[in-house]
PDB file of C-alpha atoms and ligand atoms in Angstrom:
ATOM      1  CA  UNK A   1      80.088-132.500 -59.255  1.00 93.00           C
ATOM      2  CA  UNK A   2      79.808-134.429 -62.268  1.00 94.00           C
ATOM      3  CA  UNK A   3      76.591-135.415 -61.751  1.00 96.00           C
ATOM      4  CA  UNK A   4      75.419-132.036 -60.617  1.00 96.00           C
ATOM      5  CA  UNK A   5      76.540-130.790 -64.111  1.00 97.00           C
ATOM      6  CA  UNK A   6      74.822-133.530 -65.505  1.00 97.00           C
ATOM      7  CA  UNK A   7      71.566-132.325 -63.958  1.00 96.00           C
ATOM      8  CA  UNK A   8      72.084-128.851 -64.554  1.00 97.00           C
ATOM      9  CA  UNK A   9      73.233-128.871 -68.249  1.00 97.00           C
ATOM     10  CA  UNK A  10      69.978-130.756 -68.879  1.00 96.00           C
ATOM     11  CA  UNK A  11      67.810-128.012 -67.304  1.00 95.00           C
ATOM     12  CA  UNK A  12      65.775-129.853 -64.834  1.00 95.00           C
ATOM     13  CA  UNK A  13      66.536-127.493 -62.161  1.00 93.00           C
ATOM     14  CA  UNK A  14      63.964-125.111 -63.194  1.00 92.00           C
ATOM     15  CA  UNK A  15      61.319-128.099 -63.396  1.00 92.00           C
ATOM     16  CA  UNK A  16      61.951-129.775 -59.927  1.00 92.00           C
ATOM     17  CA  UNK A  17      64.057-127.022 -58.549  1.00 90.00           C
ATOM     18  CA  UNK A  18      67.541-127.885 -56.049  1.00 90.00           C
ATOM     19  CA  UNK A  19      66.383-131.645 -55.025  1.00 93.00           C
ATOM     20  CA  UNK A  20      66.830-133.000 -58.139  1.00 95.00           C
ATOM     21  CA  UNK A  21      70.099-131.523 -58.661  1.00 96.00           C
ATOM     22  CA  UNK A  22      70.801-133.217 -54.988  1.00 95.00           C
ATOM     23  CA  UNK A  23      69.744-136.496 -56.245  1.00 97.00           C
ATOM     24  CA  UNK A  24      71.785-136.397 -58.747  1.00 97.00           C
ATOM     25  CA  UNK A  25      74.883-135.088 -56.608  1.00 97.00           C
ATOM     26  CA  UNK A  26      74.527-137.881 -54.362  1.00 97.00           C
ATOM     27  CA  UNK A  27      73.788-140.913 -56.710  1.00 97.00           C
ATOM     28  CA  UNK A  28      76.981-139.591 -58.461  1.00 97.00           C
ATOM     29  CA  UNK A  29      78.527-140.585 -55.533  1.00 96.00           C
ATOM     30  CA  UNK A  30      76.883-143.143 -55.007  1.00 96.00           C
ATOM     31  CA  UNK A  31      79.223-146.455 -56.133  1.00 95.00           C
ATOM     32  CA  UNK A  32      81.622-145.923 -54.104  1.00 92.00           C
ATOM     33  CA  UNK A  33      79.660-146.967 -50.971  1.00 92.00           C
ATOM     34  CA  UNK A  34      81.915-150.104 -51.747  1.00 87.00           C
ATOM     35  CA  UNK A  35      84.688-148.095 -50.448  1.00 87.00           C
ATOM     36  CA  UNK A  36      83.030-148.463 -46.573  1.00 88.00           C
ATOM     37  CA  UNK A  37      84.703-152.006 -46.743  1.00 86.00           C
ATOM     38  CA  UNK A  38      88.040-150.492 -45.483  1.00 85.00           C
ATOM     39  CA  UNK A  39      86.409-150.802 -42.104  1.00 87.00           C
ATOM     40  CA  UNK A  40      86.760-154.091 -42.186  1.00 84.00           C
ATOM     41  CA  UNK A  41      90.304-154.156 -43.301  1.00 85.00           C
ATOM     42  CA  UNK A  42      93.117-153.879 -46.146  1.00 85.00           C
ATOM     43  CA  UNK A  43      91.828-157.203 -47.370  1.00 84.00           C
ATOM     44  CA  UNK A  44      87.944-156.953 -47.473  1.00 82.00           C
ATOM     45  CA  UNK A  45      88.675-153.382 -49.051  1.00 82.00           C
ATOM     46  CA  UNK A  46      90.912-155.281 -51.723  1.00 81.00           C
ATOM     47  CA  UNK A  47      88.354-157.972 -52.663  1.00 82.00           C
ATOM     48  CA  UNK A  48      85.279-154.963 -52.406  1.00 81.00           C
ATOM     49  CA  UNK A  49      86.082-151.706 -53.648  1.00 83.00           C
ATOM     50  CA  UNK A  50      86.047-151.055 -56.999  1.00 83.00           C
ATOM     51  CA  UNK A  51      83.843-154.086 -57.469  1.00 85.00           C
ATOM     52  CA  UNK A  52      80.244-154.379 -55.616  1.00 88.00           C
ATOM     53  CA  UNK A  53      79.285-151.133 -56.147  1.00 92.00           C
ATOM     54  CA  UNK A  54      81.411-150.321 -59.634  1.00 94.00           C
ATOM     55  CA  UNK A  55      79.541-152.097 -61.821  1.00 95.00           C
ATOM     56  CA  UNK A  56      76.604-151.538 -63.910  1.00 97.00           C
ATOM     57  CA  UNK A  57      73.580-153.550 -62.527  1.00 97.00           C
ATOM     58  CA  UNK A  58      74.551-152.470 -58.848  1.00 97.00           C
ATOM     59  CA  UNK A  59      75.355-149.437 -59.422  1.00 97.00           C
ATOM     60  CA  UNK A  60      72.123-148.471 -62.071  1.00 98.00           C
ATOM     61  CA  UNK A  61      70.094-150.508 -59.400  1.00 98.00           C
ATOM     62  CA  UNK A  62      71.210-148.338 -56.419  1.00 97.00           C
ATOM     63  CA  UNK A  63      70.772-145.228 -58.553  1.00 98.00           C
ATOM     64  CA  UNK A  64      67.171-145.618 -59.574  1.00 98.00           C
ATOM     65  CA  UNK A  65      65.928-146.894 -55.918  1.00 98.00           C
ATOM     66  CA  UNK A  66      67.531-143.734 -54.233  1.00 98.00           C
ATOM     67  CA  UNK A  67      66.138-141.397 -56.995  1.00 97.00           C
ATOM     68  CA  UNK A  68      62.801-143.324 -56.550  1.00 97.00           C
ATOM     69  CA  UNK A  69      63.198-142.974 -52.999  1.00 97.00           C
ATOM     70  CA  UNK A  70      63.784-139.013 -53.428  1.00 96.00           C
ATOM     71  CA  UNK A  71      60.830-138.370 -55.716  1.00 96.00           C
ATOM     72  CA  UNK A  72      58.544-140.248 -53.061  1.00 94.00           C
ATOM     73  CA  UNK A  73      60.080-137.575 -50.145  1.00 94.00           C
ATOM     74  CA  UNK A  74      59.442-134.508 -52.915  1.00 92.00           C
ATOM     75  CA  UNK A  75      55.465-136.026 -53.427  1.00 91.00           C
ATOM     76  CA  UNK A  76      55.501-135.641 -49.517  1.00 90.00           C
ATOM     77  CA  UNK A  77      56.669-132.311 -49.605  1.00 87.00           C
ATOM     78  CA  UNK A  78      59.687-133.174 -48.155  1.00 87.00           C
ATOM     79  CA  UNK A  79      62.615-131.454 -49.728  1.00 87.00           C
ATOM     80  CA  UNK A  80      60.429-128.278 -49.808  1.00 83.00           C
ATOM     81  CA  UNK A  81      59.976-128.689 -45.749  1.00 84.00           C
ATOM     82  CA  UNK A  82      63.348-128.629 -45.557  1.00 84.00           C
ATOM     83  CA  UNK A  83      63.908-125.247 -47.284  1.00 82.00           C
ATOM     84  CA  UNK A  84      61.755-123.811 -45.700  1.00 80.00           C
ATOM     85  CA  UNK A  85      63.573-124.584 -42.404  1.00 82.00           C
ATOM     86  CA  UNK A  86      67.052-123.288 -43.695  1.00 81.00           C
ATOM     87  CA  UNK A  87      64.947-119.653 -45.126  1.00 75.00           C
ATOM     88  CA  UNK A  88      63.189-119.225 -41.681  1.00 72.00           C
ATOM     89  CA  UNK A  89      62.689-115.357 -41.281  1.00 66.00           C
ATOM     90  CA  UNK A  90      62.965-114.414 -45.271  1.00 64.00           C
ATOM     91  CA  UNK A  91      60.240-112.748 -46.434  1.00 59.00           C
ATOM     92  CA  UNK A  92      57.212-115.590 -47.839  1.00 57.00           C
ATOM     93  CA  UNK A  93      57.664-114.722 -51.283  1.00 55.00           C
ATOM     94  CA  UNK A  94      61.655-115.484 -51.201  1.00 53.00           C
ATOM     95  CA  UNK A  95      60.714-119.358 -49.533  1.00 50.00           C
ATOM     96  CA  UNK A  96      60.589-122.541 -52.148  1.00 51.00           C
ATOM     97  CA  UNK A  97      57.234-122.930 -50.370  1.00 52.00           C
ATOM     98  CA  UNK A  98      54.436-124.704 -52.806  1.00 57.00           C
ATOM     99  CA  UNK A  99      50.399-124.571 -52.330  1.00 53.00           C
ATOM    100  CA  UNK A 100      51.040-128.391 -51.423  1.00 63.00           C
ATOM    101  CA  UNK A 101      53.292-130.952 -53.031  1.00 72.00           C
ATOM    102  CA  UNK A 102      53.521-131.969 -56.541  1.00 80.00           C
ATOM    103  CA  UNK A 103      51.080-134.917 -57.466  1.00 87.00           C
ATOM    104  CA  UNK A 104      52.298-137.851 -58.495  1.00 89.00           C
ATOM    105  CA  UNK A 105      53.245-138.041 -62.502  1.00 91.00           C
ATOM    106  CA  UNK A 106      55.102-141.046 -64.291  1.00 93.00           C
ATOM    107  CA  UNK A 107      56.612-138.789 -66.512  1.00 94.00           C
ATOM    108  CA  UNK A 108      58.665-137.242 -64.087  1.00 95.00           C
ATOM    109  CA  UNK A 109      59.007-140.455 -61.974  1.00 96.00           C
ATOM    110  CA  UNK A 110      60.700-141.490 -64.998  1.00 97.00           C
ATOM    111  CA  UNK A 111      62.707-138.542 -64.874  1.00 97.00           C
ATOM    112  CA  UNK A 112      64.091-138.610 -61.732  1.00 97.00           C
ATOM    113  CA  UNK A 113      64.866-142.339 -62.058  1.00 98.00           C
ATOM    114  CA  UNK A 114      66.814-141.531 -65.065  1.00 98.00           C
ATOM    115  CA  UNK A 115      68.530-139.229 -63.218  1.00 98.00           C
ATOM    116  CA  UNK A 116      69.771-141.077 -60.496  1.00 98.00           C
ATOM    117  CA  UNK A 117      70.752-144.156 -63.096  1.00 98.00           C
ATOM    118  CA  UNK A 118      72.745-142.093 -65.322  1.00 98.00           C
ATOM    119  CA  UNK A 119      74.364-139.829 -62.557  1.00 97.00           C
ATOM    120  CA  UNK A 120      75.550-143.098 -60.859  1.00 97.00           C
ATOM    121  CA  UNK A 121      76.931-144.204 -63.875  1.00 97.00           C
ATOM    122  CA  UNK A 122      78.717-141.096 -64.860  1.00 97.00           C
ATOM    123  CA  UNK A 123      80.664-142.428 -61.760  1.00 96.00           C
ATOM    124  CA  UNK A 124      81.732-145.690 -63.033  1.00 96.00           C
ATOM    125  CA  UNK A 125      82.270-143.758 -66.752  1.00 95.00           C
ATOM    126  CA  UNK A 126      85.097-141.415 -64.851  1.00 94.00           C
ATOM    127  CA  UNK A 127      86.546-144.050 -62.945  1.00 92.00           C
ATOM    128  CA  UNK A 128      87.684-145.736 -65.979  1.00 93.00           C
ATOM    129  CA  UNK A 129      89.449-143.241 -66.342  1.00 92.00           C
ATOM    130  CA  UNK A 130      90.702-141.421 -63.034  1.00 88.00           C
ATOM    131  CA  UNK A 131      92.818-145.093 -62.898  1.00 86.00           C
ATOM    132  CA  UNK A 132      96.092-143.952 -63.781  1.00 80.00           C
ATOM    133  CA  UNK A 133      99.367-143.782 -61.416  1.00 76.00           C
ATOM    134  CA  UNK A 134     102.995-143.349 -62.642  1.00 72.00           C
ATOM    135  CA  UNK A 135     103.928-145.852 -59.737  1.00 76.00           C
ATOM    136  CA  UNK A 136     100.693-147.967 -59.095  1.00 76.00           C
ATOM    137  CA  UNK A 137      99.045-150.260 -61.722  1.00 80.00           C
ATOM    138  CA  UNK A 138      95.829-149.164 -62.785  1.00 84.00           C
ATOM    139  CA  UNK A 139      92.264-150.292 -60.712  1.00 83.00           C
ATOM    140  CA  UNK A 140      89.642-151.635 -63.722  1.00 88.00           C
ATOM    141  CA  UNK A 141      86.287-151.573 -63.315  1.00 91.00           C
ATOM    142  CA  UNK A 142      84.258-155.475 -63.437  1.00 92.00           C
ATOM    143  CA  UNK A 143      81.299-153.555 -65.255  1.00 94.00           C
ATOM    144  CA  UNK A 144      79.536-156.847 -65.799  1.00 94.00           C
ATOM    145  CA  UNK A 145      79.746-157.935 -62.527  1.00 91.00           C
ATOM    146  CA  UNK A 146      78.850-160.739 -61.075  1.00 91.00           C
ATOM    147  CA  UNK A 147      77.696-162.011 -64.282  1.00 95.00           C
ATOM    148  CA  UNK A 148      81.595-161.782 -65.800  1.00 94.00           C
ATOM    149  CA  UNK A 149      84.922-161.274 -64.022  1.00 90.00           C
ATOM    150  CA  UNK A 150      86.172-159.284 -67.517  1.00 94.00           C
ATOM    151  CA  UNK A 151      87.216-155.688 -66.296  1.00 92.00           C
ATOM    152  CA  UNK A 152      87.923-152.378 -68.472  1.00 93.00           C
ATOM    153  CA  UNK A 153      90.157-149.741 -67.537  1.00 91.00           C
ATOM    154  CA  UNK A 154      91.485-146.840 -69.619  1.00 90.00           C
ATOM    155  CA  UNK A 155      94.216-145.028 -67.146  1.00 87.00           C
ATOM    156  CA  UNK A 156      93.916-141.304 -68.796  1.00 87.00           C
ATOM    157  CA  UNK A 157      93.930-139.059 -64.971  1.00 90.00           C
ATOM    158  CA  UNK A 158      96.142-139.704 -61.314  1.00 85.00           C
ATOM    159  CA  UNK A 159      94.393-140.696 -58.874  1.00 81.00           C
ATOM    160  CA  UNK A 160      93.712-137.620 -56.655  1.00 82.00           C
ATOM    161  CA  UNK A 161      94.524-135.489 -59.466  1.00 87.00           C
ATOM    162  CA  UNK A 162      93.191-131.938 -59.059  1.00 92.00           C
ATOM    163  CA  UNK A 163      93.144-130.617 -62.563  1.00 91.00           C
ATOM    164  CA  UNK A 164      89.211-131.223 -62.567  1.00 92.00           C
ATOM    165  CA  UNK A 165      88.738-130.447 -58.974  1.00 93.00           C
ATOM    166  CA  UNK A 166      90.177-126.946 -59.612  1.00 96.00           C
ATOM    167  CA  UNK A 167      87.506-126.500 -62.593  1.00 97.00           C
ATOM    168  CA  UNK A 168      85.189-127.434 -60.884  1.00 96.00           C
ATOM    169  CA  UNK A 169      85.853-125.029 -57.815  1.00 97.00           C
ATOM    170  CA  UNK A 170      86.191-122.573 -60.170  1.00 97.00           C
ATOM    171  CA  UNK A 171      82.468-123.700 -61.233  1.00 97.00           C
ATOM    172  CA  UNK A 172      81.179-123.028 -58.190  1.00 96.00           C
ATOM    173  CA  UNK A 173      82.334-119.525 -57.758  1.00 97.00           C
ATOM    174  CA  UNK A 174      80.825-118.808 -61.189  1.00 97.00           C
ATOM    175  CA  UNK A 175      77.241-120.781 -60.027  1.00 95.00           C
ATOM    176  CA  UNK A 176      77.324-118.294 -57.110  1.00 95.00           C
ATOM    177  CA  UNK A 177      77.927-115.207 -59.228  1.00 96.00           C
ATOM    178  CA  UNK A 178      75.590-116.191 -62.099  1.00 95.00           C
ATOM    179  CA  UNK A 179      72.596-118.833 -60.802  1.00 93.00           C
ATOM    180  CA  UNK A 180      70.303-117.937 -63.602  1.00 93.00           C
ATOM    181  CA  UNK A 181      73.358-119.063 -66.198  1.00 95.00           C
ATOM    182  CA  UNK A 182      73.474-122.764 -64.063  1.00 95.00           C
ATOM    183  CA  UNK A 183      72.643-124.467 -67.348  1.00 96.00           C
ATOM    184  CA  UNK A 184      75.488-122.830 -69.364  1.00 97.00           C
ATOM    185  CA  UNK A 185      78.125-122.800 -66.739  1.00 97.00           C
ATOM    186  CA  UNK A 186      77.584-126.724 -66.180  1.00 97.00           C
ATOM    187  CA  UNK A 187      77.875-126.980 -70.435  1.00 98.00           C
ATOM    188  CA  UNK A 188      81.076-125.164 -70.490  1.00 97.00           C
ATOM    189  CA  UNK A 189      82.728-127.040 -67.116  1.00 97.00           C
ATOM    190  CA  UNK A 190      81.848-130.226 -68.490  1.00 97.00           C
ATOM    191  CA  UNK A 191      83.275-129.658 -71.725  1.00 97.00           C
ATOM    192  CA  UNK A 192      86.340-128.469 -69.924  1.00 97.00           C
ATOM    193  CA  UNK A 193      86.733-131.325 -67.884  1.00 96.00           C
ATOM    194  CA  UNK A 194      86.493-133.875 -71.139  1.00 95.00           C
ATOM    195  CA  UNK A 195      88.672-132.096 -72.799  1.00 96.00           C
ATOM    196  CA  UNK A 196      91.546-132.222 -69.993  1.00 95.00           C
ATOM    197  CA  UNK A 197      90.980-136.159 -69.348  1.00 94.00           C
ATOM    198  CA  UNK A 198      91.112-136.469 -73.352  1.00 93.00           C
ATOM    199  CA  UNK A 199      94.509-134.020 -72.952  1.00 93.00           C
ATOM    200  CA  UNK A 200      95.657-136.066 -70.334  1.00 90.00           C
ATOM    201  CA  UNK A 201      94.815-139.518 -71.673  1.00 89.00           C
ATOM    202  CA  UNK A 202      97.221-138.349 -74.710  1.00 89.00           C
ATOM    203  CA  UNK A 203     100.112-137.290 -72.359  1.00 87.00           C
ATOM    204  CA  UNK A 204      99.878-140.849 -70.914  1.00 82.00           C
ATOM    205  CA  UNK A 205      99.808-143.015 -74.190  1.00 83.00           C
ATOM    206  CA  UNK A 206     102.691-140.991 -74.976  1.00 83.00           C
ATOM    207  CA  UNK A 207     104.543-141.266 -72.089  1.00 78.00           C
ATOM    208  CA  UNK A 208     103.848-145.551 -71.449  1.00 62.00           C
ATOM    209  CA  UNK A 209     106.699-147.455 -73.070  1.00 58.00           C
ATOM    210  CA  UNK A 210     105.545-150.092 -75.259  1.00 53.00           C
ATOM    211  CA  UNK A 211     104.001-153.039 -73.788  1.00 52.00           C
ATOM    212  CA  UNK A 212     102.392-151.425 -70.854  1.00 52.00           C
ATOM    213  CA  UNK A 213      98.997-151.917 -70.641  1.00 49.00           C
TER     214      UNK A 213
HETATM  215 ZN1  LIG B 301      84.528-144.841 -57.515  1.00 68.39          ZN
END
């Protein structure tokens, strides 16, 4: 969701329409492909999550080549293909249907590939955050990695906490109700979430005796 706010607070859902706001959605997402290693048990899981795909050259890296991927499947007419299929029967003028695909433009190649860099990164940015538990120590984030082992952590949010998942559900509704107002609604839910991890952050430093760290 984060990186679906990201997308639509900037506006570039009216330029490239819904696949660019799924680009970002899933490149948001993205890092924490490193997660998958809990197939192959508690210890690969220790040693991988939080690390190969939480850091900054991996995780800007995977970001631009799926958002470079994307933008290659829109030039194709892809995305628009696929719209099409889930509006069979609606009248022509309601389908995302275009004469033919987009032709190919750096400019927005360099769009989408900023997209899908700074969506993935939004991930890591909340993570240093969402890192706090009242009985577990908190998870820091090697963003340097595998260049440096140094890690950075500031434990402001629970784990699983739900104080931004309920804004954001709340969001949703609102996107639903109001889809020309995308741009505002993502402003004012992104706000709101900053200002509760900023909220909570301050709860925490005033709750941590001394010395914790
Ligand atoms: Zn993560």
């Amino acid at each position: 969701m984060v990186g679906i706010n990201l997308a639509l607070a900037s506006g570039l859902h009216r330029r490239y329409g819904w696949p660019i706001v799924s680009v970002a959605a899933f490149t948001s997402a993205l890092p924490d492909w490193d997660g998958l290693s809990i197939l192959f048990g508690g210890e690969a899981y220790a040693r991988a999550h939080r690390v190969w795909g939480h850091n900054l050259l991996v995780a800007a890296g995977s970001g631009a080549a799926v958002a470079m991927l994307a933008y290659g499947l829109d030039l194709r007419g892809y995305f628009t293909k696929i719209a099409d299929r889930f509006r069979r029967g609606a009248p022509a003028s309601d389908k995302l249907t275009r004469a033919r695909p987009p032709a190919f433009c750096f400019v927005d190649l360099v769009i989408w590939l900023s997209v899908g860099i700074i969506s993935s990164l939004s991930h890591l940015a909340v993570d240093l955050f969402y890192s706090f538990h009242a009985q577990l120590t908190p998870w820091p984030l090697p963003l340097l990695w595998p260049f440096s082992d140094r890690t950075w952590v500031f434990p402001a949010v629970a784990y699983g906490d739900l104080g931004a998942t309920a804004i954001f559900i709340i969001e949703m509704f609102c996107l639903v109700r109001w889809p020309a107002r995308a741009q505002f609604i993502a402003w004012i839910s992104l706000s709101l979430v900053a200002a509760y991890i900023v909220i909570r952050w301050g709860l925490v430093l005033n709750s941590v005796p001394p010395g914790y760290s």
